[in-house]
């Protein structure tokens, strides 16, 4: 049986959905002449792209084209850079400064990608291969230059070419702004997956949104976090190509109308156009280059109110245009935020029952694109029953969830299929509150126990506060007893049976009669009609996966237990992964050389199992010496970066202790900084000699953004900054303790900090982190983790060895009981924790009033107030574990061995492995190697 279109990735308490497709291939044209002479400046330039075409000996740019016969050298690259500086100008022609050098260099790299990029999809189309479509609201790519030339194996040639032109590759790379297309691990995971898809030659495409301003730029001031607009597109994006011939209408609002023969159809109101911008994603040492298609929205011409404009009412005239731009301007707030930005359309579809759902964002265009591609490849032999044989749709996060009913709508309203056909194509199951799913639940649990059935319907429904179909509602209404008694039966009733029933017996009889009668589920007019996105994902997808072993068990046994009991075959585990190219090979070249030397080859870059070879050399003194030196060089780079970025001077011989991730209470940056406050207080109570004997020098580094509306998270940022301002200027402490908050944390900052880190904190409340991916990046870079048994920490600890992971804190299965204990007033705080809170309240870290922050760690009732995230509960084991960290760090031979074993054990957490598992188990696609 062919696999079906939709699969869903569940990330903790929300379900993720990803589509992937690069639609029609637009021919990209290069300069006809490959050589140009300019008498004015008297230099010769060549286009790398056109030069490549010459060396292909006249071959057309098709799936059969090959670049094997041409490898650009530094001279041809330098000429191409000069060509783009002259003929693809973004700057004045008089100077060749760094910004201009970056854009010209990036454009030459893009030229090198275009031939393979086009050839990839022309070949897929030619052989009509099944493809995976990965849809994500975020793709946190970071900088693309070094990654692209690294995957093309042209790093040396580009470095030499730029040196000839008066710049270093490193300086040119720093000119590139991070693409602001996400805000955290979700988007970075999606980008790692695209890299692996290309590297492993899987036929796939990515879809997302082209945010103009991203999330925000973060400044840290005396008042804490300040947000300013992100401007990453201010100078243009040299990696993208706008496809003006690829655009789709996206309709908002509208109504349901009845057509001939009572057929109902949704008709949209406002009309917005989604235009495609394509970005090439090259694989490592392969010709495969996959496409990331980003949608940018603009108002359709017929929506512009020209009459109002001519009348001088400019605000009214531009209203539609402003609305069109809203969803793609900024990445919205937190995952639970519901605004017009990400809940942008409300329309109705009627198909075998009434369904009301809110459609999210402009990813409708992605679905239209997927369908257009299928139709183009099918030609005259189009058969919608074959759609699942050619399309595997992977949904990532709750944002794209409603692509499931949207596909049904397109197949029914546009393509004319019946409900049964459309739903079968979308998923060989039933959807939500449409009667077929309800019937599945009724068939599974029966109608004998109506209270049980009602409870199951409440738990598994997709639409809340919507009336049930009449046939189902009637199950909950007990029929009235007939008052007519058959005369024959009446004659047979004995005198005993006609005796009056006493009141107690009558009540008992009523209880028996009513025990199977339940109150029907009735809509409450005071409450909103809502869509349960996660339930929709599970019901509409043919596979659902958690993203770490512990998370998958939570998904099956807690979050979606009722669905798991109904469809156990749907549920899988796919532990996340990160690309070893970006996160070791390119961001830490010194350590990469050591790994290559001791493993015997560079095979580990695409086959991370080779990292396990390091285990047998972990005690070798020569390896340890080389390892420490490589790590220290990166620590020096971090120290230089911190001095340049925020003006702090730190000692590279101190332990670099790092926690960088989104600021959130469950991530527990508050636990980390409270531990630092405890450390600082103890230092202040000691003499200079005692401090040096008791404490290892540390540089404690934080980074991450708090959502602008998340007040408690912003209080935590302010607290960290205030502690740092006090500690870092305390002459008694000196280099023994530094606290640094790095502003505007992003991928490029991560690529600097992670290679130089030695201890990394992954200390979320157990059971609350779906997986995490930064923990994998740190482990790959030889960083030892301190953390709880949460998310992928569990598997990392298994692979690197229990002795090489600093474990503390409550376990996931204990959390509910501990919260209940707290609510009942039974929790007894550790005296050291009370000591720290009192110290903070004393004002030692400045005049800011931290009462609300400290108060959130006290009390017994209310979300967020009774220490819901168990900071106080885990504090004692945390600081005791930190004492073990100091002890281990003093023994550098032991610490270096632990570092080596962390890198060796991280082999499992490559995104190559994750993608291979998706392709084999869920998407059912095979690698396709270009000829």
PDB file of N, CA, C and O in Angstrom, residues 21 366-376 384 387 406-407 410-411 415:
ATOM      1  N   UNK A  21       8.226  21.466  -0.911  1.00  0.00           N
ATOM      2  CA  UNK A  21       8.170  21.439  -2.373  1.00  0.00           C
ATOM      3  C   UNK A  21       8.749  22.710  -2.942  1.00  0.00           C
ATOM      4  O   UNK A  21       8.576  23.780  -2.433  1.00  0.00           O
ATOM      5  N   UNK A 366       1.537  27.040  -0.493  1.00  0.00           N
ATOM      6  CA  UNK A 366       2.384  25.849  -0.594  1.00  0.00           C
ATOM      7  C   UNK A 366       1.581  24.662  -1.101  1.00  0.00           C
ATOM      8  O   UNK A 366       2.044  23.882  -1.948  1.00  0.00           O
ATOM      9  N   UNK A 367       0.380  24.529  -0.576  1.00  0.00           N
ATOM     10  CA  UNK A 367      -0.464  23.413  -0.985  1.00  0.00           C
ATOM     11  C   UNK A 367      -0.863  23.536  -2.453  1.00  0.00           C
ATOM     12  O   UNK A 367      -0.859  22.554  -3.202  1.00  0.00           O
ATOM     13  N   UNK A 368      -1.194  24.751  -2.854  1.00  0.00           N
ATOM     14  CA  UNK A 368      -1.516  24.953  -4.272  1.00  0.00           C
ATOM     15  C   UNK A 368      -0.311  24.627  -5.147  1.00  0.00           C
ATOM     16  O   UNK A 368      -0.456  24.070  -6.242  1.00  0.00           O
ATOM     17  N   UNK A 369       0.861  24.959  -4.666  1.00  0.00           N
ATOM     18  CA  UNK A 369       2.083  24.695  -5.411  1.00  0.00           C
ATOM     19  C   UNK A 369       2.349  23.200  -5.549  1.00  0.00           C
ATOM     20  O   UNK A 369       2.743  22.706  -6.611  1.00  0.00           O
ATOM     21  N   UNK A 370       2.130  22.472  -4.463  1.00  0.00           N
ATOM     22  CA  UNK A 370       2.309  21.023  -4.486  1.00  0.00           C
ATOM     23  C   UNK A 370       1.366  20.392  -5.507  1.00  0.00           C
ATOM     24  O   UNK A 370       1.758  19.524  -6.297  1.00  0.00           O
ATOM     25  N   UNK A 371       0.136  20.840  -5.485  1.00  0.00           N
ATOM     26  CA  UNK A 371      -0.856  20.291  -6.414  1.00  0.00           C
ATOM     27  C   UNK A 371      -0.502  20.652  -7.860  1.00  0.00           C
ATOM     28  O   UNK A 371      -0.611  19.824  -8.767  1.00  0.00           O
ATOM     29  N   UNK A 372      -0.040  21.898  -8.077  1.00  0.00           N
ATOM     30  CA  UNK A 372       0.352  22.307  -9.432  1.00  0.00           C
ATOM     31  C   UNK A 372       1.512  21.453  -9.945  1.00  0.00           C
ATOM     32  O   UNK A 372       1.536  21.074 -11.125  1.00  0.00           O
ATOM     33  N   UNK A 373       2.444  21.148  -9.059  1.00  0.00           N
ATOM     34  CA  UNK A 373       3.571  20.304  -9.451  1.00  0.00           C
ATOM     35  C   UNK A 373       3.104  18.902  -9.803  1.00  0.00           C
ATOM     36  O   UNK A 373       3.541  18.306 -10.798  1.00  0.00           O
ATOM     37  N   UNK A 374       2.210  18.367  -9.008  1.00  0.00           N
ATOM     38  CA  UNK A 374       1.685  17.022  -9.287  1.00  0.00           C
ATOM     39  C   UNK A 374       0.963  16.986 -10.629  1.00  0.00           C
ATOM     40  O   UNK A 374       1.144  16.049 -11.424  1.00  0.00           O
ATOM     41  N   UNK A 375       0.164  18.003 -10.893  1.00  0.00           N
ATOM     42  CA  UNK A 375      -0.562  18.054 -12.163  1.00  0.00           C
ATOM     43  C   UNK A 375       0.403  18.168 -13.340  1.00  0.00           C
ATOM     44  O   UNK A 375       0.207  17.527 -14.391  1.00  0.00           O
ATOM     45  N   UNK A 376       1.444  18.970 -13.181  1.00  0.00           N
ATOM     46  CA  UNK A 376       2.413  19.141 -14.269  1.00  0.00           C
ATOM     47  C   UNK A 376       3.133  17.833 -14.560  1.00  0.00           C
ATOM     48  O   UNK A 376       3.319  17.453 -15.724  1.00  0.00           O
ATOM     49  N   UNK A 384      -5.940  11.390  -9.377  1.00  0.00           N
ATOM     50  CA  UNK A 384      -5.771  11.837  -7.990  1.00  0.00           C
ATOM     51  C   UNK A 384      -5.595  10.684  -7.020  1.00  0.00           C
ATOM     52  O   UNK A 384      -5.067  10.877  -5.918  1.00  0.00           O
ATOM     53  N   UNK A 387      -2.024  10.389  -6.061  1.00  0.00           N
ATOM     54  CA  UNK A 387      -1.397  11.514  -5.365  1.00  0.00           C
ATOM     55  C   UNK A 387      -0.505  11.064  -4.202  1.00  0.00           C
ATOM     56  O   UNK A 387       0.642  11.509  -4.081  1.00  0.00           O
ATOM     57  N   UNK A 406      -7.545  22.093   4.160  1.00  0.00           N
ATOM     58  CA  UNK A 406      -7.432  22.893   2.941  1.00  0.00           C
ATOM     59  C   UNK A 406      -7.223  21.997   1.722  1.00  0.00           C
ATOM     60  O   UNK A 406      -7.758  22.272   0.639  1.00  0.00           O
ATOM     61  N   UNK A 407      -6.441  20.914   1.882  1.00  0.00           N
ATOM     62  CA  UNK A 407      -6.283  19.985   0.769  1.00  0.00           C
ATOM     63  C   UNK A 407      -7.622  19.347   0.418  1.00  0.00           C
ATOM     64  O   UNK A 407      -7.970  19.204  -0.761  1.00  0.00           O
ATOM     65  N   UNK A 410      -9.631  21.924  -1.565  1.00  0.00           N
ATOM     66  CA  UNK A 410      -9.186  22.069  -2.950  1.00  0.00           C
ATOM     67  C   UNK A 410      -9.640  20.882  -3.791  1.00  0.00           C
ATOM     68  O   UNK A 410     -10.156  21.040  -4.904  1.00  0.00           O
ATOM     69  N   UNK A 411      -9.463  19.684  -3.232  1.00  0.00           N
ATOM     70  CA  UNK A 411      -9.843  18.497  -3.997  1.00  0.00           C
ATOM     71  C   UNK A 411     -11.340  18.450  -4.259  1.00  0.00           C
ATOM     72  O   UNK A 411     -11.781  17.997  -5.323  1.00  0.00           O
ATOM     73  N   UNK A 415     -11.227  20.670  -7.589  1.00  0.00           N
ATOM     74  CA  UNK A 415     -10.985  19.537  -8.482  1.00  0.00           C
ATOM     75  C   UNK A 415     -12.220  18.657  -8.682  1.00  0.00           C
ATOM     76  O   UNK A 415     -12.197  17.738  -9.499  1.00  0.00           O
TER      77      UNK A 415
END
